[in-house]
Coordinates of C-alpha atoms in Angstrom, one line a residue:
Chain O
X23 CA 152.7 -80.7 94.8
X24 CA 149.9 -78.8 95.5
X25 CA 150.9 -76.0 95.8
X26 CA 151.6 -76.1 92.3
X27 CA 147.9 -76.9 91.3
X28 CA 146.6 -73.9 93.0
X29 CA 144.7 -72.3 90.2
X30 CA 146.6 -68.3 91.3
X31 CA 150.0 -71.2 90.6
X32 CA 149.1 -72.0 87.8
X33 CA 148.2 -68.5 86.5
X34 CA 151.5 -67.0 87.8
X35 CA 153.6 -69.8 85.8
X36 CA 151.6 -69.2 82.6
X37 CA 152.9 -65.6 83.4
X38 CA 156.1 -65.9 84.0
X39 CA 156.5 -68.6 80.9
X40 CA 155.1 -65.9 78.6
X41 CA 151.1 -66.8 77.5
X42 CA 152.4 -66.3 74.1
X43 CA 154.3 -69.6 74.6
X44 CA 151.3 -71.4 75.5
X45 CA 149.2 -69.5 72.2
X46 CA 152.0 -70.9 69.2
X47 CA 150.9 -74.4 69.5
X48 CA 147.4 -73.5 69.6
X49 CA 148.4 -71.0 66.6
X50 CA 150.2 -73.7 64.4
X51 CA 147.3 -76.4 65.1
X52 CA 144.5 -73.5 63.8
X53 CA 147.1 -72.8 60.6
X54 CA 147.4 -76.5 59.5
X55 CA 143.2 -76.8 60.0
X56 CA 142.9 -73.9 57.7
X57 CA 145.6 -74.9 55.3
X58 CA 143.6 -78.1 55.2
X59 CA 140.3 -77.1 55.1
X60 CA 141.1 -74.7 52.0
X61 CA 142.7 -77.7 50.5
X62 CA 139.3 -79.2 51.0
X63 CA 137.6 -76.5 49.3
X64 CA 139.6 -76.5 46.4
X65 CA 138.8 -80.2 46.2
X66 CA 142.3 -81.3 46.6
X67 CA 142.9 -85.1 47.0
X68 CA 142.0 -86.7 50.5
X69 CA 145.7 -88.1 50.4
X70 CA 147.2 -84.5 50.3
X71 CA 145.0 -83.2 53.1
X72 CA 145.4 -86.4 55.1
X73 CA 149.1 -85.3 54.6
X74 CA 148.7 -81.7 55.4
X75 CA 146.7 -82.7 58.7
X76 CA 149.0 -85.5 59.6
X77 CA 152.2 -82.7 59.3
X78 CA 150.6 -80.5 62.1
X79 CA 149.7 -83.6 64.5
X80 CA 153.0 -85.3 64.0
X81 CA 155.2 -82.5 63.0
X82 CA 154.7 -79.1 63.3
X83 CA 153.0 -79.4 66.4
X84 CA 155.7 -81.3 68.4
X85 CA 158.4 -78.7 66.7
X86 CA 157.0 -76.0 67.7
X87 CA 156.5 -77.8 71.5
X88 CA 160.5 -78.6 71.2
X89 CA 161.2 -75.1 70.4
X90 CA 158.7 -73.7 73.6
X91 CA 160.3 -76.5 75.8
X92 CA 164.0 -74.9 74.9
X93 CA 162.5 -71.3 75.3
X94 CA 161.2 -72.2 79.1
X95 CA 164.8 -74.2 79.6
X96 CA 167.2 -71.4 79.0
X97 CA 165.4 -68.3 79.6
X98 CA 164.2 -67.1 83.6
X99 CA 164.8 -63.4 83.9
X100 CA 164.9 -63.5 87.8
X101 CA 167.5 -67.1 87.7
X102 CA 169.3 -65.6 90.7
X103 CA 166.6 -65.0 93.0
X104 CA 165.1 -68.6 92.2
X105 CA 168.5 -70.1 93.0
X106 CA 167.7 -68.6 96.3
X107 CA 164.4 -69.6 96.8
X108 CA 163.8 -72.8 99.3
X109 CA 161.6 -74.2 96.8
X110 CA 164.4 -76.2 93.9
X111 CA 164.8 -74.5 91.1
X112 CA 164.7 -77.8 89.1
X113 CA 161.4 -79.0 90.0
X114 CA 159.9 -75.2 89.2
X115 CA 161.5 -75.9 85.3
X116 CA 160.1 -79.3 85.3
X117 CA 156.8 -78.1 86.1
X118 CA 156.7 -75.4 83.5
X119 CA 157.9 -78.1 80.6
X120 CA 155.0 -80.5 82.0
X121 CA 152.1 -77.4 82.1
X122 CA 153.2 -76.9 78.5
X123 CA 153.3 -80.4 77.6
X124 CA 150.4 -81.2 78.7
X125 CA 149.1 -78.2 77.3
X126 CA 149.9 -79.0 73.8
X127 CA 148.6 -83.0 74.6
X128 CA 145.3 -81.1 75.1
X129 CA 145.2 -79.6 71.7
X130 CA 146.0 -82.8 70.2
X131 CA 143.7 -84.5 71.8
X132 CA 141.2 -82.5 71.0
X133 CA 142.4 -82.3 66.9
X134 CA 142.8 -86.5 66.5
X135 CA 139.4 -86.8 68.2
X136 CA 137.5 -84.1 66.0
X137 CA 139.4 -85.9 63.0
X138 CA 138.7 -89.6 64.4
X139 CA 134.5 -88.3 64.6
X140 CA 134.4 -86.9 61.6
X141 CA 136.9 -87.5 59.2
X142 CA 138.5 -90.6 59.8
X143 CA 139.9 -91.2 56.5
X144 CA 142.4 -88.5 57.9
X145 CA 144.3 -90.2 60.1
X146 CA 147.2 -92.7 58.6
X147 CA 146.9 -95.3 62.0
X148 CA 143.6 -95.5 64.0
X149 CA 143.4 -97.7 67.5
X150 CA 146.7 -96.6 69.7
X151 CA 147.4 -94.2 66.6
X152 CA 145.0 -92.1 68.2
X153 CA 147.5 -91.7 70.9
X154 CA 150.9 -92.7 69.8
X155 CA 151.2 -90.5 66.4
X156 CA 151.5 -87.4 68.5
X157 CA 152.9 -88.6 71.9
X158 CA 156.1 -90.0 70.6
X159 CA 156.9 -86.5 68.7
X160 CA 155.9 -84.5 70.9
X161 CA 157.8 -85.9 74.2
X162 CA 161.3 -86.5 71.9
X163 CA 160.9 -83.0 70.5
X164 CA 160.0 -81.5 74.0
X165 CA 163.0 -83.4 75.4
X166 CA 165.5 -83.3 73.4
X167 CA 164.7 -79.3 72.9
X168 CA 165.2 -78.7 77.2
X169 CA 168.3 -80.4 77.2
X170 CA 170.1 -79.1 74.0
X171 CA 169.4 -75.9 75.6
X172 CA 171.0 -76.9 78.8
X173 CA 174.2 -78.5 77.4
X174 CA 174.4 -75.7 74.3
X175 CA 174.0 -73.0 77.2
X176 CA 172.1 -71.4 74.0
X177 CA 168.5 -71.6 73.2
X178 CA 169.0 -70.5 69.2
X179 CA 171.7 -73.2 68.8
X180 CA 169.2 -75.4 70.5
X181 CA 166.9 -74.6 68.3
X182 CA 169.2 -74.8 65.1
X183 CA 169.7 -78.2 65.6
X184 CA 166.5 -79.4 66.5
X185 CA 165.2 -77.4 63.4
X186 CA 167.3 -78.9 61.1
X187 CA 166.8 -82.6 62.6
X188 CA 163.0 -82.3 61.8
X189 CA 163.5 -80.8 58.1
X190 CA 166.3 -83.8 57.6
X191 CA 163.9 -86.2 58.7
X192 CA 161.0 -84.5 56.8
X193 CA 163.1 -84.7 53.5
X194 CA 165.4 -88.0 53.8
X195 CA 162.0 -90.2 55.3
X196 CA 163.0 -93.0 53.4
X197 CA 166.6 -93.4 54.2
X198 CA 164.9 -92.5 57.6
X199 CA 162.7 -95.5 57.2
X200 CA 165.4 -98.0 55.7
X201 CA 168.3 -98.4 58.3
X202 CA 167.5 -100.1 61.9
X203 CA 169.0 -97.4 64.2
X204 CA 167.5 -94.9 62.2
X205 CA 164.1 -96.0 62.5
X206 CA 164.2 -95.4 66.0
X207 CA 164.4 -91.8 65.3
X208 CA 162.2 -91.9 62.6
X209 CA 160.0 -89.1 63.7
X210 CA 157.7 -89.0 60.8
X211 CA 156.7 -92.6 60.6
X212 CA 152.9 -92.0 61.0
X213 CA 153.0 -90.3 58.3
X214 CA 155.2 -92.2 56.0
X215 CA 155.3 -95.8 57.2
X216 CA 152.7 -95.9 58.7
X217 CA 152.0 -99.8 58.0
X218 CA 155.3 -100.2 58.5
X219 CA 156.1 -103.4 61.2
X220 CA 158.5 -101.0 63.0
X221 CA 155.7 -98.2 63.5
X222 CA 154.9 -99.7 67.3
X223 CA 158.6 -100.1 68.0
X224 CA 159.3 -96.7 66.9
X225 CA 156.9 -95.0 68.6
X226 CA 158.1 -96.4 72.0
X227 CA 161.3 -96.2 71.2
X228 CA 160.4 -92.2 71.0
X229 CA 159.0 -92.1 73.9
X230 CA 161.9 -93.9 75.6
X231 CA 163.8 -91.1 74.4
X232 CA 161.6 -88.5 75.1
X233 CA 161.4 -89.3 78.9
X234 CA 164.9 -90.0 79.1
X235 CA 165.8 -86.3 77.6
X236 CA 163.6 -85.0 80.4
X237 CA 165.1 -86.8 82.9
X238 CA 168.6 -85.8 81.8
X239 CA 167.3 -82.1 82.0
X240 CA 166.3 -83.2 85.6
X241 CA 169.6 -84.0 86.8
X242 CA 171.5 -81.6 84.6
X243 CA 169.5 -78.5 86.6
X244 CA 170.5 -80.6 90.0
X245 CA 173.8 -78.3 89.8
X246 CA 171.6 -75.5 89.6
X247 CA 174.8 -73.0 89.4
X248 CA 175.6 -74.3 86.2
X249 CA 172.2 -72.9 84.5
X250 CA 174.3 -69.2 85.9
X251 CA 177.0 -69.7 82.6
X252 CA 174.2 -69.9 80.0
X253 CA 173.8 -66.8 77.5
X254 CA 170.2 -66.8 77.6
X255 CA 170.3 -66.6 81.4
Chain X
X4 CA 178.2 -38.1 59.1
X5 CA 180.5 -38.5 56.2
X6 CA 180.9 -41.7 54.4
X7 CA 184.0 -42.6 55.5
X8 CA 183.3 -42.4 59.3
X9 CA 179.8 -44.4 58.4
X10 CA 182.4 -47.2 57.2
X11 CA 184.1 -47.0 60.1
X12 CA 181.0 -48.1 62.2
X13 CA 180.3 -51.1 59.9
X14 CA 184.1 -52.1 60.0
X15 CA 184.0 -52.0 64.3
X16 CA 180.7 -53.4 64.1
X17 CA 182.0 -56.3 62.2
X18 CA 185.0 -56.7 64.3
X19 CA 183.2 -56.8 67.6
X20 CA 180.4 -58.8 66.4
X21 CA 182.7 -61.4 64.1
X22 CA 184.7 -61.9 67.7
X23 CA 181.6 -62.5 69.8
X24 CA 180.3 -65.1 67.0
X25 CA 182.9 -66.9 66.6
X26 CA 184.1 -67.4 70.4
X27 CA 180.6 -69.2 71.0
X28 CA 181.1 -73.0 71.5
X29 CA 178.0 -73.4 70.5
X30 CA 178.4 -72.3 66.7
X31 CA 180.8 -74.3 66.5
X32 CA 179.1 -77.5 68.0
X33 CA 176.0 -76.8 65.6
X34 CA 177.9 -76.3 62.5
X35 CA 180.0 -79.2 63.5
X36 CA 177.2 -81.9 63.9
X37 CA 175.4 -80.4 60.8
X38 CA 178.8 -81.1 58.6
X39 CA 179.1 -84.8 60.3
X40 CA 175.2 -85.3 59.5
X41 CA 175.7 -84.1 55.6
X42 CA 178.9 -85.9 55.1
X43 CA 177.1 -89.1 56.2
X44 CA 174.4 -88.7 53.4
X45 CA 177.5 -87.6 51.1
X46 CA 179.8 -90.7 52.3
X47 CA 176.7 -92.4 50.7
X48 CA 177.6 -91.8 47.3
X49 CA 181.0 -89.3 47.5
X50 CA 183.3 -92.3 47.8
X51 CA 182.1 -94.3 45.1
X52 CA 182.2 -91.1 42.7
X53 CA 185.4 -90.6 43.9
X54 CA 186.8 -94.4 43.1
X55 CA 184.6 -95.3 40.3
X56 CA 182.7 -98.4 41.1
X57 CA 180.9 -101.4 39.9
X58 CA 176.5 -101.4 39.7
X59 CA 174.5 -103.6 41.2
X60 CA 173.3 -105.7 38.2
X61 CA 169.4 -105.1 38.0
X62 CA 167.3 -107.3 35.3
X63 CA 167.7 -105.8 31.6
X64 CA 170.5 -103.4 32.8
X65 CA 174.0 -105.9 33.6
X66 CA 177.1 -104.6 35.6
X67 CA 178.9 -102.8 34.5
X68 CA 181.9 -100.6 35.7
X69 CA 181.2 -96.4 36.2
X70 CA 184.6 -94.7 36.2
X71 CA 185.6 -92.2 38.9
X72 CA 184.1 -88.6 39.0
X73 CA 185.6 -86.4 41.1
X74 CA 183.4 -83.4 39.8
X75 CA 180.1 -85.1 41.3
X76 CA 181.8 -86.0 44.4
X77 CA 182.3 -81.9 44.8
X78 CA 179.5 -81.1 43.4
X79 CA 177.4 -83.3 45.5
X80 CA 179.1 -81.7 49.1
X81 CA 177.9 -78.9 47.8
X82 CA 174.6 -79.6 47.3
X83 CA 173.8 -81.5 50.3
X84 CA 174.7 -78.7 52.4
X85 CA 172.7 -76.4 50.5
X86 CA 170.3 -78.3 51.4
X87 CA 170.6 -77.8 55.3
X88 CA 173.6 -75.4 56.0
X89 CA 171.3 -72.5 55.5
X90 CA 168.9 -73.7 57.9
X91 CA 170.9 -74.1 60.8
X92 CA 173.1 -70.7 59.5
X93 CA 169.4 -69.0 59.8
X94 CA 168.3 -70.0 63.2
X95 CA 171.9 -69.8 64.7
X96 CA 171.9 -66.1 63.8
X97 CA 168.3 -65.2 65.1
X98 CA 169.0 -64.4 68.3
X99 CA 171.6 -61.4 67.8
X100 CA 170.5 -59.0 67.5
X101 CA 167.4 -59.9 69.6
X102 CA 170.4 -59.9 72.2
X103 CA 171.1 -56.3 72.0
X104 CA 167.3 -55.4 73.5
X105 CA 167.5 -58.5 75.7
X106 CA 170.9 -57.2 77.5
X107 CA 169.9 -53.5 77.0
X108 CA 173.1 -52.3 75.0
X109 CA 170.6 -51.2 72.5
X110 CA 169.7 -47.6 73.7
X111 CA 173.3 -47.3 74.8
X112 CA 174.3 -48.3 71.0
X113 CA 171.8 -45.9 70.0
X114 CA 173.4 -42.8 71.8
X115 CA 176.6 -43.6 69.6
X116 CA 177.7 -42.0 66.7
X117 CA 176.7 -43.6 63.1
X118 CA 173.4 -44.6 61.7
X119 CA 171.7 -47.5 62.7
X120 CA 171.7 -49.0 58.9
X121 CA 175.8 -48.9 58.9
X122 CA 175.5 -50.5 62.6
X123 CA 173.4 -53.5 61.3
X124 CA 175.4 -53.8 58.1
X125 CA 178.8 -54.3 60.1
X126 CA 176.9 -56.6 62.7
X127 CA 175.3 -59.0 59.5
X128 CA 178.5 -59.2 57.7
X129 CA 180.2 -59.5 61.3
X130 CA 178.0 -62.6 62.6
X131 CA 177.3 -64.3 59.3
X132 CA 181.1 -64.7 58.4
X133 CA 182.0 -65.8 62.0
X134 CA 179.5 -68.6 61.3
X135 CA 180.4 -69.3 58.1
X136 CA 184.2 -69.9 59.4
X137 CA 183.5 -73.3 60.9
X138 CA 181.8 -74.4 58.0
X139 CA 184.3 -73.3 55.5
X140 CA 186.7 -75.3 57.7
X141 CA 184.9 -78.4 57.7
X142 CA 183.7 -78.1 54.0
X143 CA 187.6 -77.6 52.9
X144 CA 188.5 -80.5 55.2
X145 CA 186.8 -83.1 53.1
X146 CA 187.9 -80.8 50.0
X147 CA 191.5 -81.8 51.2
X148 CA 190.7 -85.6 51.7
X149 CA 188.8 -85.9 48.2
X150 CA 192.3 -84.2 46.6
X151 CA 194.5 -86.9 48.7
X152 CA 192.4 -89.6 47.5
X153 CA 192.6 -88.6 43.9
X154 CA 195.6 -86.6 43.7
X155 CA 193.6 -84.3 41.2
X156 CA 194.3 -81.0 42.5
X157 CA 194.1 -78.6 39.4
X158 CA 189.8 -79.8 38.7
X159 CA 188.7 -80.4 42.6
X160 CA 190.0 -77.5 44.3
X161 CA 188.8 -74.2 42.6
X162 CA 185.6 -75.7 41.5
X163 CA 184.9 -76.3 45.2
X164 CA 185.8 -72.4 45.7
X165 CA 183.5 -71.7 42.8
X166 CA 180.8 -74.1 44.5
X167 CA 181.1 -72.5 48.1
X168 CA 181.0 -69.3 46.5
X169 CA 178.5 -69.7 43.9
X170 CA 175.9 -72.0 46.5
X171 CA 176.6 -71.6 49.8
X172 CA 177.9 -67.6 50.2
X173 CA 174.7 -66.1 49.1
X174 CA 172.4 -68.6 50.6
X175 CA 174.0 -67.8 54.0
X176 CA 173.7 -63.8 53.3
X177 CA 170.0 -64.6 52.0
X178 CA 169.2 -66.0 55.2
X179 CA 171.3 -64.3 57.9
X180 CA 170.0 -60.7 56.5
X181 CA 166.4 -61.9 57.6
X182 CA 167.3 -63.4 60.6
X183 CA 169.6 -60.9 62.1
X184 CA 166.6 -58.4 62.0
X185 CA 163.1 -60.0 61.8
X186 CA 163.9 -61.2 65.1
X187 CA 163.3 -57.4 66.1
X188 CA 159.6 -57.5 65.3
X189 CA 159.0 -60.8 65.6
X190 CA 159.8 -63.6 69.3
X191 CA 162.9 -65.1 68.3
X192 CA 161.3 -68.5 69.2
X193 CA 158.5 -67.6 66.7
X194 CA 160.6 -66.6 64.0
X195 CA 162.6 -69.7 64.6
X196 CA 159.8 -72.0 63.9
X197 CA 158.0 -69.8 61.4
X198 CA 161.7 -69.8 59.0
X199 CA 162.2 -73.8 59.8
X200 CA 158.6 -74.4 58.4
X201 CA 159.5 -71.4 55.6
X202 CA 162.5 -73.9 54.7
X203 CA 161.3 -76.7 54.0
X204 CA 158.2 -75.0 52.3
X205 CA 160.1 -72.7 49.9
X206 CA 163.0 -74.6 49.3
X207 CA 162.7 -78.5 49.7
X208 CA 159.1 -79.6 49.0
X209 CA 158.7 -80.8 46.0
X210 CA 156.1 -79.6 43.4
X211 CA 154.7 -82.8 43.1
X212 CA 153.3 -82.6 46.6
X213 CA 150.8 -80.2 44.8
X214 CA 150.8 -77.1 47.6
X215 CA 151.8 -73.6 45.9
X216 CA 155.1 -72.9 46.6
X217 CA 157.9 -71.1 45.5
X218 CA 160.5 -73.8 44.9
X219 CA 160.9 -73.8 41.3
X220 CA 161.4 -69.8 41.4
X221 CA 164.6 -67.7 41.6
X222 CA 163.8 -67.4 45.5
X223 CA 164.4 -70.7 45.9
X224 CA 167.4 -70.5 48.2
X225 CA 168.9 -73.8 48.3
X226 CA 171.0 -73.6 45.3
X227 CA 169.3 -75.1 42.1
X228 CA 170.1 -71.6 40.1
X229 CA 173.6 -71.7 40.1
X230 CA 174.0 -75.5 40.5
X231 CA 172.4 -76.5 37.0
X232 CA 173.4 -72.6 35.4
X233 CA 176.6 -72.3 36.1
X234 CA 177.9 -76.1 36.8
X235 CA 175.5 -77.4 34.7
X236 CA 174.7 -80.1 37.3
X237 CA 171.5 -81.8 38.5
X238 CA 169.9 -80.4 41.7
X239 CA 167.6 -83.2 43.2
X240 CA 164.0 -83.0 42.3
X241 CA 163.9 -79.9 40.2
X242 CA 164.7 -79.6 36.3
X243 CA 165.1 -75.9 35.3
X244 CA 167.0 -76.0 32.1
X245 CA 168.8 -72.7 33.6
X246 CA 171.4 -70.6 31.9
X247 CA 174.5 -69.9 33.4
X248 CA 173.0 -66.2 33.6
X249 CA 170.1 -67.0 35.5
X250 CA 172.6 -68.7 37.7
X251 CA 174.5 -65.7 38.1
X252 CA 171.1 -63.8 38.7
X253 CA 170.1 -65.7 41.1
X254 CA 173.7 -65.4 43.6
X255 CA 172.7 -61.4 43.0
X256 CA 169.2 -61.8 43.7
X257 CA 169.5 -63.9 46.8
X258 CA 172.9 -61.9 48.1
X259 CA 171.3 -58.4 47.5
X260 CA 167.9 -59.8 49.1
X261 CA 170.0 -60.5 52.6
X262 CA 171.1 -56.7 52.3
X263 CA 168.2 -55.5 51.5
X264 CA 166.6 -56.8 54.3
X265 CA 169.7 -55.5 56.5
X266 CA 169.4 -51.8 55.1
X267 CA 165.4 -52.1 55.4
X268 CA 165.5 -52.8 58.9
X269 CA 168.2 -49.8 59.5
X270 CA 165.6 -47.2 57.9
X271 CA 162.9 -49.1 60.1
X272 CA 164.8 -48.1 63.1
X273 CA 165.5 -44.9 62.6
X274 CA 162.0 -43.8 61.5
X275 CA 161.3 -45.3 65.0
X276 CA 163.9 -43.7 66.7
X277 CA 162.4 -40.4 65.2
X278 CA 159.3 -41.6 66.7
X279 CA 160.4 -42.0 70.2

């Protein structure tokens, strides 16, 4: 594990990932703050910018993670020299997904808690809203991103499905909200249900998935030979 | 080069890249789920147009019996894929082209005869008709069940030609003609996320929402144009009053804006090429 930690580690996997992976979160955060604070200046209602702000924390945010999280899954320009390697393979994907996870946890953090100081009319769910309107997102998108792009073989497909998932869900939130099995994957419920009595339930069920998607990616990259078929390889 | 040997590029352009596309499992798993997904919000409602069926009674308004209506039922596949269809069409496509560079053909295509416009064009048409050919499978597959159910060939069938081609042709060539080539300037993962959040912006968020956008103009690629101009048929949340010449308009404006895209990116190329 250490080795890992190693701050030269670290470093060389932000490297390898591609730092511009790491910057689009950072870059989608900073365009929903503007496009809410020049809502703000035009005076617009605090409902519409609590809606603007709540669509970067809880969606765009967590997208754009998925799509990163399928990026670092499919793509390793040196794939047969790592199947080579003594160190797995698996564990070096995992730890890329995790550094970028964690990464874009950071920036969330930081957003809620500059929100929660001073603006907390923004936020749709305060207490474990703090934490659960981005976690649940961000670890099913992440997730379920890695794995399409395992199984697909094809990041873009990946990313065509988990694109048009989100904009579904963004458009049909109240069918999303009105069936039981659908609002487990009710990824916008922050922001649209938020005082719904299935918000808790949803959010773990979210993260139940999340985790499990990552797992899957886990074993899937066990048979690391399979990872040679992919296009993107 | 003359014009004919130019055509020739597009035509073996097409051919190759058509047969790549559509020996991908993966288009074919995408636009499968995203027909399964559409036809459950469609089974919804399809089925009762379809049948006719009785209301719910509601206070003031009693039940009462709405006969069958097969032209919504069509109508309605079509619009619910507009909805989405282009979408996943657009981010399927972004990565061909991005390819080329990726796997280094590139500067070997670039050695061969014909401009790198006619190359493009034949590649565009090529890949966006390959992935159109699962979906017109699928879409005509519940085209067929709608005619067994009803028996009424003569008003289903060509007005679900006229809907495919009217709705869902020149959204596809809108968006395939950006995203076979801005993925050349732009990451493909970056472009992927900028034209899902461009989707929803320009095409499904509703006015009332109260950010500028350009759903309620002619750019609006989903459909709206042609559904209420030339079918004269309700598109969800907007009301345009179109004419069925704005509808036409707007299949030309949105077709010729895929091409124009294409054809911009070839002259973008070769002034680079010049560069090099």
């Amino acid at each position: 594990m250490s080795r890992f930690l190693r701050r030269e580690a670290l470093r060389y996997e932000v490297r390898v990932v591609g730092p511009w992976l790491f910057v689009l979160p950072l870059f989608v955060a900073v365009l929903f703050a503007i496009a809410a604070g020049m809502m703000a200046f035009k005076q617009a209602q605090h409902s519409d910018i609590s809606n603007m702000l709540m669509a970067g924390i809880e969606g765009a945010v967590p997208l754009v993670v998925g799509i990163a999280c399928a990026a670092i899954a499919s793509r390793e320009p040196a794939l047969e020299l790592q199947l080579a390697l003594p160190a797995q393979y698996r564990v070096t994907v995992l730890w890329r997904l995790v550094l970028l996870l964690a990464w874009a946890a950071l920036i969330e953090i930081a957003g809620v808690a500059v929100l929660a100081l001073a603006f907390p009319w923004a936020l749709h769910r305060a207490g474990s809203g703090y934490l659960l309107t981005w976690l649940a997102p961000l670890l099913w998108c992440g997730g379920i991103g890695a794995l399409l792009a395992l199984l697909l073989r094809n990041r873009a497909a990946a990313i065509a499905l988990l694109g048009v998932a989100w904009v579904f869900e963004l458009v049909f939130h109240g069918l999303m909200a009105s069936y039981g099995w659908t609002q487990a994957l009710d990824l916008f419920a922050t922001m649209f249900s938020a005082a719904a009595s299935f918000w808790l339930a949803n959010r773990l069920e979210l993260i139940g998935l999340g985790v499990l998607f990552l797992l899957a990616t886990w074993f899937y990259l066990r048979n690391t030979e399979w990872r040679l078929r992919g296009e993107d390889a | 080069m003359s014009s004919m040997s130019q055509l020739a590029v597009v035509a073996g352009a097409f051919r190759y890249e058509y047969r790549m596309q559509i020996r991908r499992v993966s288009v074919w798993v995408v636009l499968g789920l995203l027909c399964l997904l559409i036809f459950g919000i469609w089974s919804l409602g399809g089925n009762a147009e379809l049948h006719g069926y009785f209301t719910s009674g509601r206070e003031g308004i009693p039940v009462h019996w709405v006969p069958p209506d097969p032209r919504s039922a069509v109508l309605d596949w079509v619009q619910f894929l507009g909805l989405f269809v282009p979408l996943g069409i657009g981010l399927v496509l972004a990565d061909r082209l991005a390819r080329d560079k990726r796997t280094r053909v590139d500067e070997l295509l670039d050695t061969a005869e014909g401009s790198p416009s006619a190359r493009l064009t034949g590649k565009f048409l090529g890949s966006t008709l390959a992935t159109l050919t699962p979906l017109l499978i699928m879409y005509f597959a519940l085209v067929a069940y709608m005619v067994q159910q009803t028996g009424q060939f003569t008003t289903i069938v060509p007005l679900a030609v006229a809907g495919f081609a009217a709705v869902l042709l020149p959204a596809a060539l809108f968006v395939a003609g950006f995203s076979v080539t801005l993925p050349l300037i732009l990451r493909v993962p970056v472009y992927q996320f900028l034209f899902t959040g461009y989707w929803f912006w320009a095409n499904l968020m509703s006015p009332k929402i109260g950010i500028p956008s350009i759903v309620g103009t002619m750019l609006n690629a989903a459909g709206p144009w042609a559904q209420e101009g030339i079918f004269n048929y309700n598109w969800t949340f907007l009301r345009l009053n179109a004419t069925p010449a704005q509808g036409y308009l707007s299949i030309a404006l949105l077709s010729g804006l895929g091409l124009a895209a294409v054809l911009g990116m070839g002259v973008y190329l070769r002034w680079q090429h010049a560069r090099r």
